[in-house]
XYZ file of C-alpha atoms in Angstrom:
532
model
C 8.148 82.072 -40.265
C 8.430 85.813 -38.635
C 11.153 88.187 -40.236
C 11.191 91.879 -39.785
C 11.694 92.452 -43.615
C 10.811 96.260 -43.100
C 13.832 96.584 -40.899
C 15.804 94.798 -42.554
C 15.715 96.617 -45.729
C 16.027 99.977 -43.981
C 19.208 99.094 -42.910
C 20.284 98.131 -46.814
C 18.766 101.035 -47.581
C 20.889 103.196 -44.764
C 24.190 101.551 -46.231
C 23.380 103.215 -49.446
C 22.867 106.363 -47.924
C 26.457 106.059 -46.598
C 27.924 104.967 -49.209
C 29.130 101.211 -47.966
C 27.641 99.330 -50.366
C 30.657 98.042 -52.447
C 27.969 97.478 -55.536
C 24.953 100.514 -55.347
C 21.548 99.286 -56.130
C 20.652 101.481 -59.800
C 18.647 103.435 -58.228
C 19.360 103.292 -54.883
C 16.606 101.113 -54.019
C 13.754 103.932 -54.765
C 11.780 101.607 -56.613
C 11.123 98.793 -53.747
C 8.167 100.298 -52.400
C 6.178 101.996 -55.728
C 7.375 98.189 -56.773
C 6.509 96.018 -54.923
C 4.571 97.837 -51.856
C 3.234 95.127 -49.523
C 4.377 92.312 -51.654
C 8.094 92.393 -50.223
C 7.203 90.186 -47.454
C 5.761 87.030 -49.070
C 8.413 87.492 -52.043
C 11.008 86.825 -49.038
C 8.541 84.337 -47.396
C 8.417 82.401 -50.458
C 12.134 82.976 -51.078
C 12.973 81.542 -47.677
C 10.536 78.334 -48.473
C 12.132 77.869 -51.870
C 15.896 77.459 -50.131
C 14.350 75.713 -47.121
C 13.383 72.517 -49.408
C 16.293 73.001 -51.686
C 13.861 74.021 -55.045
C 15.826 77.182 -55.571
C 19.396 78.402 -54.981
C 20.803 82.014 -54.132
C 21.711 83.577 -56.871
C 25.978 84.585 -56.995
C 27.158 87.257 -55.104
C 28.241 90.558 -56.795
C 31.384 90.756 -56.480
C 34.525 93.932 -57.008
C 37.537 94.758 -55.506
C 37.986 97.895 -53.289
C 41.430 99.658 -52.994
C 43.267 99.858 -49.672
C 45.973 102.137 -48.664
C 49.174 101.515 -50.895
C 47.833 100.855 -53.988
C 46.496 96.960 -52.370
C 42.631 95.521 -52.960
C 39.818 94.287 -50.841
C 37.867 91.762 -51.981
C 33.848 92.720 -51.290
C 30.713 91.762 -52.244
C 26.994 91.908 -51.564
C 24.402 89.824 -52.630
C 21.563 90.106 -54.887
C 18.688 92.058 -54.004
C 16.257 89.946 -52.535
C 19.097 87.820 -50.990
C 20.224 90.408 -49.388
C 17.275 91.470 -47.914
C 16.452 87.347 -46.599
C 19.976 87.515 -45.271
C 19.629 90.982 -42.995
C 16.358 89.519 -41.592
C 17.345 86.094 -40.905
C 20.740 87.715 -39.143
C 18.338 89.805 -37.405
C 15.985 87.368 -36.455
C 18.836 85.119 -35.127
C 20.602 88.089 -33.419
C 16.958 89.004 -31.467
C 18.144 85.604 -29.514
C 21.718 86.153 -28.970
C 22.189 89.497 -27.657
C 20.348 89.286 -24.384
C 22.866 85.930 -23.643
C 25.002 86.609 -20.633
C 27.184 84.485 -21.966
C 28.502 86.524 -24.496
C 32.031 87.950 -23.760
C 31.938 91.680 -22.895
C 35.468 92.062 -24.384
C 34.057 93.251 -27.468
C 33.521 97.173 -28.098
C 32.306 96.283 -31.411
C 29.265 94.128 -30.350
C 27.776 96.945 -28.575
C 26.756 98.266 -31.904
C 23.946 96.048 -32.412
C 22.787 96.694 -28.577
C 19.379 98.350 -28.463
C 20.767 100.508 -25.817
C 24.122 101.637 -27.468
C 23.646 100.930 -31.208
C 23.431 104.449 -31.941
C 26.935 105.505 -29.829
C 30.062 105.368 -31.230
C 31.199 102.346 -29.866
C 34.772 102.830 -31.525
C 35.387 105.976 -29.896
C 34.496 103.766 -26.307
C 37.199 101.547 -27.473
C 39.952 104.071 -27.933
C 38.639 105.537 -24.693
C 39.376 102.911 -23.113
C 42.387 101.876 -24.715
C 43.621 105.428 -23.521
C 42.534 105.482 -19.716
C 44.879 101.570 -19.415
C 47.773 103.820 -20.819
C 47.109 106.586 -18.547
C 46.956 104.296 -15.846
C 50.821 102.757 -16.160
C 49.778 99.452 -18.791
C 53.266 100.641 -20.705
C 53.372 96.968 -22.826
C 50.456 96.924 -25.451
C 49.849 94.048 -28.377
C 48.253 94.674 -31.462
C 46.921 92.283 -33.377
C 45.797 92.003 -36.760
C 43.975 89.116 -38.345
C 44.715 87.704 -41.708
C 41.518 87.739 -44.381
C 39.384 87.869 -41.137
C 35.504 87.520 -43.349
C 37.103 85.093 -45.746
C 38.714 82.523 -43.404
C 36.153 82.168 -41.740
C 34.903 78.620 -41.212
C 30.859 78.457 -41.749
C 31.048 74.831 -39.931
C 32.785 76.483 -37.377
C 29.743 79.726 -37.292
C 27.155 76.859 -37.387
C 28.777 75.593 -34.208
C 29.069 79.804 -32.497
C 25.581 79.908 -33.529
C 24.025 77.041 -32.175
C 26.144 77.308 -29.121
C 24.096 80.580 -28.523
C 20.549 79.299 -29.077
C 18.396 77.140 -27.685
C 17.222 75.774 -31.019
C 13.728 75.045 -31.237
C 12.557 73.826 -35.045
C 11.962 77.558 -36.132
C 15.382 78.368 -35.060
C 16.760 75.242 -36.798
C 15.374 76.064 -39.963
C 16.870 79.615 -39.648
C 20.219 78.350 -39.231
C 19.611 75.765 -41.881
C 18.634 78.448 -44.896
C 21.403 80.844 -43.446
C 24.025 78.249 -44.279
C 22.433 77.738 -47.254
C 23.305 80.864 -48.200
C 26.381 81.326 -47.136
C 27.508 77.722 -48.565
C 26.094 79.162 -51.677
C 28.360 81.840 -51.783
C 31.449 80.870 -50.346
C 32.120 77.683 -53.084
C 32.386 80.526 -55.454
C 35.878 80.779 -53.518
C 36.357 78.522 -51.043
C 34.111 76.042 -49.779
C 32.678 76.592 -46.214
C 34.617 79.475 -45.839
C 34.030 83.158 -45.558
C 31.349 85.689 -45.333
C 30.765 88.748 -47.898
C 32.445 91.457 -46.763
C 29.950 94.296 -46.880
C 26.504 93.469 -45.707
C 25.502 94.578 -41.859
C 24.321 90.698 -41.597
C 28.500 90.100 -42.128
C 29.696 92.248 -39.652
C 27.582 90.743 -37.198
C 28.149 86.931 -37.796
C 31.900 87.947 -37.999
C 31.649 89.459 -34.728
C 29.769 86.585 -32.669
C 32.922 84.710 -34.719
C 35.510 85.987 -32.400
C 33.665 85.648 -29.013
C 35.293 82.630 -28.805
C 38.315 84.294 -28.870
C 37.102 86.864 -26.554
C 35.868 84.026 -23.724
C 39.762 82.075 -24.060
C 41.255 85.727 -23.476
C 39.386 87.365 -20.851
C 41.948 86.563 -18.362
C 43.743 89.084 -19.738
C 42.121 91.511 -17.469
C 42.957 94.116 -20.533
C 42.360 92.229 -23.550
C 39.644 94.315 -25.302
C 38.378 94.250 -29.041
C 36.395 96.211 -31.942
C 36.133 93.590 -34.866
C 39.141 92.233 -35.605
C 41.628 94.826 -33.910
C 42.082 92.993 -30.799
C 44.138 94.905 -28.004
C 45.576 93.880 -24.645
C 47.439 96.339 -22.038
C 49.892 94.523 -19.796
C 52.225 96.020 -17.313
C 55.210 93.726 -18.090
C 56.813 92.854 -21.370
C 56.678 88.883 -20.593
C 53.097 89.014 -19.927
C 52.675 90.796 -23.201
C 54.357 88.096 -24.832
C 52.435 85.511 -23.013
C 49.317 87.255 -23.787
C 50.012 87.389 -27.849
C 51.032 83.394 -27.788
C 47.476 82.677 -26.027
C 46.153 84.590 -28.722
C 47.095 82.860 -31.337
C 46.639 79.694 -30.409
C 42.793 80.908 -29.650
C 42.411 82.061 -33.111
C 44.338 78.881 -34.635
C 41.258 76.828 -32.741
C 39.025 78.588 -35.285
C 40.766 78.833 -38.506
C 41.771 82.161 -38.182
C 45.853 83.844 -38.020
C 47.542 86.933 -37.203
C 49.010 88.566 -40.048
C 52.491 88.810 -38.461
C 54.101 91.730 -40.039
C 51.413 93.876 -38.530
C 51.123 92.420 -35.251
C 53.102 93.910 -32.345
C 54.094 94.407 -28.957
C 54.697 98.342 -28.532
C 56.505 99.458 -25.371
C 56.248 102.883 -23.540
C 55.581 106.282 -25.637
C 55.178 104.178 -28.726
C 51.862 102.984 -27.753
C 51.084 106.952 -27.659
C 52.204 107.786 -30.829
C 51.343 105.077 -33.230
C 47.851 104.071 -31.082
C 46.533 107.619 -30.266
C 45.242 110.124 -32.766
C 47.000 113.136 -31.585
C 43.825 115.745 -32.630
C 41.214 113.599 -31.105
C 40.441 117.008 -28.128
C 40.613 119.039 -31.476
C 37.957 117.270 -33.489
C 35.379 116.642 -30.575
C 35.844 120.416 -29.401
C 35.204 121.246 -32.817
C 32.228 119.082 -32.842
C 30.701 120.248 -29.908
C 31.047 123.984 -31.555
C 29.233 122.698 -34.510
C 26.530 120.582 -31.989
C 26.004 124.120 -30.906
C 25.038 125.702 -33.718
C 26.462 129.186 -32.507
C 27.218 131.052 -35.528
C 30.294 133.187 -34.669
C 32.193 130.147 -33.248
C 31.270 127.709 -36.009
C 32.847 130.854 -38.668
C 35.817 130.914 -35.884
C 36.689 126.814 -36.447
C 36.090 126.546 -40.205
C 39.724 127.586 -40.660
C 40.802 124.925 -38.267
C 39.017 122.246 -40.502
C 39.976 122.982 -44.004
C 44.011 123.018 -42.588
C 43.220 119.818 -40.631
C 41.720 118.541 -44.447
C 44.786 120.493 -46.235
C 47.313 118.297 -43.995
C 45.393 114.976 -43.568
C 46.919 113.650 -47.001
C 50.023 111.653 -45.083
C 50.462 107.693 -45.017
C 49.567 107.031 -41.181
C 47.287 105.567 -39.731
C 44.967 108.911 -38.696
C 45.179 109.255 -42.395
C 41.470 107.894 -42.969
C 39.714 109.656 -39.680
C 41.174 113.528 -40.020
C 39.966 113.439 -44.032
C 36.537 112.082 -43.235
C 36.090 113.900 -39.942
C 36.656 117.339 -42.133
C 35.498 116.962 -45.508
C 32.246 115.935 -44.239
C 31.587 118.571 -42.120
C 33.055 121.327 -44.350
C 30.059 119.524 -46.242
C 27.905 120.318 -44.046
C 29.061 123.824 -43.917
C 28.202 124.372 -47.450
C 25.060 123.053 -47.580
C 24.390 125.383 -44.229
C 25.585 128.663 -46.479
C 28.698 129.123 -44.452
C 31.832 130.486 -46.703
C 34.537 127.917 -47.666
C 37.742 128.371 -49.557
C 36.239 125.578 -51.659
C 38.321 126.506 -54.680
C 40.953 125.092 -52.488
C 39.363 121.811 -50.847
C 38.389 120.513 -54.278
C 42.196 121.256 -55.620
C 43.991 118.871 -53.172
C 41.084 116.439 -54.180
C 41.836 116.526 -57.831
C 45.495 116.327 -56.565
C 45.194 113.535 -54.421
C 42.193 111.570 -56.895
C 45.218 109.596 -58.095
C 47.365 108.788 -55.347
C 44.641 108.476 -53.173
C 42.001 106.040 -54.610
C 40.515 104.433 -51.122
C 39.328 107.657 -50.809
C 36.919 108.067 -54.216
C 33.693 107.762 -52.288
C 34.443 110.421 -50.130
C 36.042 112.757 -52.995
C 32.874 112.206 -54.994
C 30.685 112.737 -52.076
C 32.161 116.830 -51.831
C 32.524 117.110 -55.257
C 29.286 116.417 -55.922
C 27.970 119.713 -53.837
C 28.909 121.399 -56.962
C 25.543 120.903 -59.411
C 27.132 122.951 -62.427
C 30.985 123.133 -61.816
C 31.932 121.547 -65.405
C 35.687 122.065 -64.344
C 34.558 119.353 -62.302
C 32.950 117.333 -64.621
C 35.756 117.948 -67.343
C 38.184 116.521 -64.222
C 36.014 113.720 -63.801
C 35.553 112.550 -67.317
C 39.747 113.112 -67.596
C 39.849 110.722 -64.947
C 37.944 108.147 -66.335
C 39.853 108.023 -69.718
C 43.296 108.487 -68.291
C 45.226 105.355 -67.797
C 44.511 106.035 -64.085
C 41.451 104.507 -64.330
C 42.358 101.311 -62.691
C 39.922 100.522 -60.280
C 36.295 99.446 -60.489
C 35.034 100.188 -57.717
C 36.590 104.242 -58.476
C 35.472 104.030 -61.529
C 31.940 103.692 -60.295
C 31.990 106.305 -57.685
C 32.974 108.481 -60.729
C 30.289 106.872 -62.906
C 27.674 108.154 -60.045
C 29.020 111.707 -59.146
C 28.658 112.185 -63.234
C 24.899 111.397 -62.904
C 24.700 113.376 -59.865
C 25.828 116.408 -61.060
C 23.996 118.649 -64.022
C 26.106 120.324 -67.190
C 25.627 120.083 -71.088
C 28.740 117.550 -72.030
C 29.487 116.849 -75.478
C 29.425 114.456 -78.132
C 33.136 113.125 -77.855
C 31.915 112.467 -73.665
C 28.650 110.728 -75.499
C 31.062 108.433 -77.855
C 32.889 107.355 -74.887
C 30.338 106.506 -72.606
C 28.588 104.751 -75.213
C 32.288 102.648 -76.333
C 32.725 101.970 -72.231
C 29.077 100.590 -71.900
C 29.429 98.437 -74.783
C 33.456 97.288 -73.221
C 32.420 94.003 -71.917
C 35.831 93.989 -70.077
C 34.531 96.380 -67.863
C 33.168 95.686 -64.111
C 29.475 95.233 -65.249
C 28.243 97.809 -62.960
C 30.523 100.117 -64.610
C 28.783 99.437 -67.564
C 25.286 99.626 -65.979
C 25.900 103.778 -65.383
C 27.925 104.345 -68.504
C 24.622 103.430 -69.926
C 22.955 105.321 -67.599
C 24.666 108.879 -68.858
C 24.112 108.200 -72.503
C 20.687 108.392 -71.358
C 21.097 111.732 -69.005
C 22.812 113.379 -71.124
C 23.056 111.974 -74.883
C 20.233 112.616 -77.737
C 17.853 110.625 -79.205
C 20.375 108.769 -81.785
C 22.689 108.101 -79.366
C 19.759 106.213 -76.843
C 19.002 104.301 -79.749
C 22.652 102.681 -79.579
C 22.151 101.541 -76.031
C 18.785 99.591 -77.158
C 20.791 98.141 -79.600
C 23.239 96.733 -76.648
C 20.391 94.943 -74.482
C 19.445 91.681 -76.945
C 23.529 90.990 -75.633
C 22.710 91.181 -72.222
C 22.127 88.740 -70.001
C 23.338 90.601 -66.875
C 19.883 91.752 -65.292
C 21.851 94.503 -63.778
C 23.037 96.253 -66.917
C 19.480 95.899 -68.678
C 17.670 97.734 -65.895
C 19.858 100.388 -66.645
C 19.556 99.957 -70.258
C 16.030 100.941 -69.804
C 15.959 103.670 -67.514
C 18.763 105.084 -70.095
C 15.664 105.416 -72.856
C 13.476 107.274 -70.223
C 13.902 110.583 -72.539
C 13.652 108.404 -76.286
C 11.412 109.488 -78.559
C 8.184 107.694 -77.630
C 7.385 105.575 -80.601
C 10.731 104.535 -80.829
C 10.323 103.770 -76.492
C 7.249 102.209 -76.675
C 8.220 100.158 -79.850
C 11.405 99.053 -76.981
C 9.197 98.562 -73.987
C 6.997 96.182 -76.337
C 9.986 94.162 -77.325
C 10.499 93.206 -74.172
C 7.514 92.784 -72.676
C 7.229 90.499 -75.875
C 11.367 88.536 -75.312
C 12.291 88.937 -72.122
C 11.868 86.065 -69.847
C 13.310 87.859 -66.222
C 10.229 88.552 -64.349
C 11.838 90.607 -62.270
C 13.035 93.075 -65.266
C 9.927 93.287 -66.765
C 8.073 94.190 -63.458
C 11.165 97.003 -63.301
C 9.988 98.193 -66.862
C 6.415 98.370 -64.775
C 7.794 101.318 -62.709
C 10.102 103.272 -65.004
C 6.787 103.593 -67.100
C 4.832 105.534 -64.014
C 7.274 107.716 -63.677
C 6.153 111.131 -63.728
C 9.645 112.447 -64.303
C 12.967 110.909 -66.134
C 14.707 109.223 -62.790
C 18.494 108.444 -63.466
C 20.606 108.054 -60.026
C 19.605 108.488 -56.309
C 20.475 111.681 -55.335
C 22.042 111.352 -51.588
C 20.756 114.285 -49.179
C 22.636 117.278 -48.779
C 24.103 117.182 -44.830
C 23.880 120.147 -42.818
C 24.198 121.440 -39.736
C 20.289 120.563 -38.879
C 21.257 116.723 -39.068
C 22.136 113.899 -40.791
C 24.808 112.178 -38.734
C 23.205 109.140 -39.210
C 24.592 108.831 -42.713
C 28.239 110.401 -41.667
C 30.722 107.644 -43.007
C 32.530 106.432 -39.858
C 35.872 108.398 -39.601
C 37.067 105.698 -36.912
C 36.824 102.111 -38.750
């Protein structure tokens, strides 16, 4: 069987980097290739033989909630490593197939993404383009359409059908098909059986996508229906036809399990498509990009006021909320890694204003706060946070947990007692847990290391003893090796004590990975998206 594992774990790998993976790998998957080197591939060979004949099952899913807008949650998960990695390159593999079909829709903005051609665009951007020129050109009667638990309702019997609709399946493809529903039958009876995908992996978005060409191929005669994921548009010139157009759509989605959520579903009319459609600074950012693109000094100086007041008044409840923060924070980023002045004192008070009342937003808070190596008014912030009866949300809580390790000040023994009582909290998200541990080893002393040890014979979360033993990386080294020999001696994961293997040749203690500085030279690739 051929996979592509290589690419498939670059693009795990490149959802690290940006930050979407709801669960981060301990150490940001640095140790996969000192690991395992050329071994990857018939791990996942043998992995994909083992679920093939049914001797082996996929391990669970990790699983946390993220927060939405309003103080709501998302549910998201990922899979294990090596699960993850068999499910990218059997998506991939699959995919390979389906995207030269002309029979795929062309309704959908979002499926240009994983075009060879256009992957690299910014396909959403093509959609609001688009969505634009049918206003400008007299379509006054819009619907909007949002979908109700789109990745978890959908049907996998349903997918099989999508997916075998689009091949012509030969008994290489068959098997493909056959150990992808094995994993995704797996996972989905932890909720629901034979429905949903995990909300997070690339793999995900693109099964979810092929999902709704159905959809797309029932609605094309809307001559402006268009789509990007689930938000589904469609420009009419006349109210009725509007109406029309929304009934045809839900019946279409009815035919596959799926339903409009209806108190966010509408049928605007006139200027309202403007206002509550159209981000009203979209000429502002991209001339502001282009400035940047430029790399003229005197006019990127000249727009750096422009950003950190589109930042200052970003914090509102709408629905250009989520693009004007991104769009600026990151490049005022980018600024400070370049050496360009910021009133930075500034941008990181309305974070630590908005931390709270803003918690969707943690990964991007932590992301600038972390430019700031030895600010302990920071860290003091931070660690305030994470004691405060604030601290509601895993997934926050973790983002915390990681700009912590990022960042580099002498903390006390009070901050040492409390990471040490939160590791040992087994009410806590595990992962939480994982990089408590992880700090008592950055920053705690020899005595308090010694506590963790004490916490792994508990443990049978693989996650959290990884991290138990990267957190004695600085231990005395009798006392380390005396560890190290226990569980080369106990432990009965494999995959743990082959871990041990590479903390050991390390040259230098290893705690986090530390996510490259952007600048103005490049790194776009990693830019959250601002747009969806």
């Amino acid at each position: 069987m051929s996979f592509d594992y290589k690419r498939a774990i670059k693009k795990v790998v490149h959802e690290e980097l940006k930050g979407n993976n709801p669960i981060p790998d301990i150490l940001g998957f640095q140790h996969l290739k000192p690991l395992y080197e050329d071994k990857l591939s018939d791990i996942l060979d043998s992995l994909f033989a083992n679920y093939k004949s049914n001797t082996k099952n996929p391990l669970p899913l990790l699983k946390i909630d993220v927060p939405k807008p309003n103080f709501t949650i998302r549910p998201m998960s990922r899979p294990e490593n090596k699960d993850w990695f068999l499910y990218e390159a059997i998506v991939d593999s699959l995919a390979s197939k389906i995207i030269p079909d002309d029979h795929i829709c062309k309704r959908s903005f979002s499926y240009l993404n994983y075009l060879p051609s256009t992957a690299k665009e910014n396909n959403w951007i093509k959609f609001d383009d688009k969505c634009r020129e049918l206003y400008s050109m007299g379509f006054k009667h819009a619907v909007i359409a949002d979908l109700t638990g789109y990745y978890e309702n959908i049907s996998l019997s349903e997918l099989k059908k999508r997916l075998s609709n689009y091949l012509i399946v030969d008994e290489e493809t068959d098997l493909k098909i056959s150990v992808l529903c094995k994993l995704l039958h797996t996972w989905s009876d932890e909720r629901v059986s034979d429905y949903g995908l995990p909300q997070g992996p690339p793999a995900s978005s693109f099964l979810a996508d092929i999902y709704l060409d159905f959809v797309d191929s029932k609605m094309e005669k809307y001559e402006n229906y268009y789509r990007y994921m689930d938000d589904i548009k469609i420009f009419c010139k006349t109210e009725i036809e509007a109406k029309k157009a929304l009934k045809d759509l839900i019946i279409a989605l009815r035919d596959i399990k799926l339903n409009i959520n209806a108190k966010k579903t509408k049928i605007l009319h006139g200027t309202e498509i403007a206002s509550l459609l159209f981000d009203p600074l979209k000429a502002s950012l991209s001339s502001i990009d282009s400035i940047l693109k430029s790399k003229n000094r005197t006019q990127v100086i000249n727009i750096i006021s422009s950003l950190q007041i589109i930042f200052a008044n970003a914090f509102v409840d709408n629905l250009f909320e989520k693009t004007h923060l991104t769009f600026a924070l990151y490049r005022l980023s980018k600024l400070h890694s370049s050496g360009f002045a910021l009133n930075t004192e500034k941008i990181i008070a309305l974070i630590i204003e908005n931390f709270v009342s803003k918690p969707h937003h943690a990964g991007l808070f932590c992301f600038f706060l972390t430019l700031f190596q030895n600010n302990i008014e920071i860290v003091r912030f931070l660690i305030k946070y994470l004691q405060s009866d604030n601290n509601i949300y895993d997934w926050q809580e973790i983002r915390v947990l990681q700009s912590l390790l990022r960042l580099n000040v002498k903390l006390g023994p009070s901050d040492i007692k409390f990471f040490i009582t939160s590791g040992m909290n087994s009410n806590k998200h595990f992962a939480a847990r994982a990089f408590y541990f992880l700090l008592v080893g950055k920053y705690g002393n020899n005595r308090e290391r010694d506590l963790v040890i004490g916490c792994y014979n508990v443990e049978l979360n693989s996650y959290i003893k990884t991290a138990i033993i990267l957190s004695v990386q600085e231990l005395g080294k009798d006392s380390r090796n005396d560890f190290y020999a226990w569980i080369r001696k106990y432990e009965t994961d494999k995959e743990v004590i082959e871990f041990l293997s590479y903390v050991k040749s390390l040259k230098y203690p290893l705690y986090c990975l530390d996510i490259p500085r952007p600048t103005l030279e490049g790194l776009e690739d990693i830019e959250p998206s601002p747009y969806y």
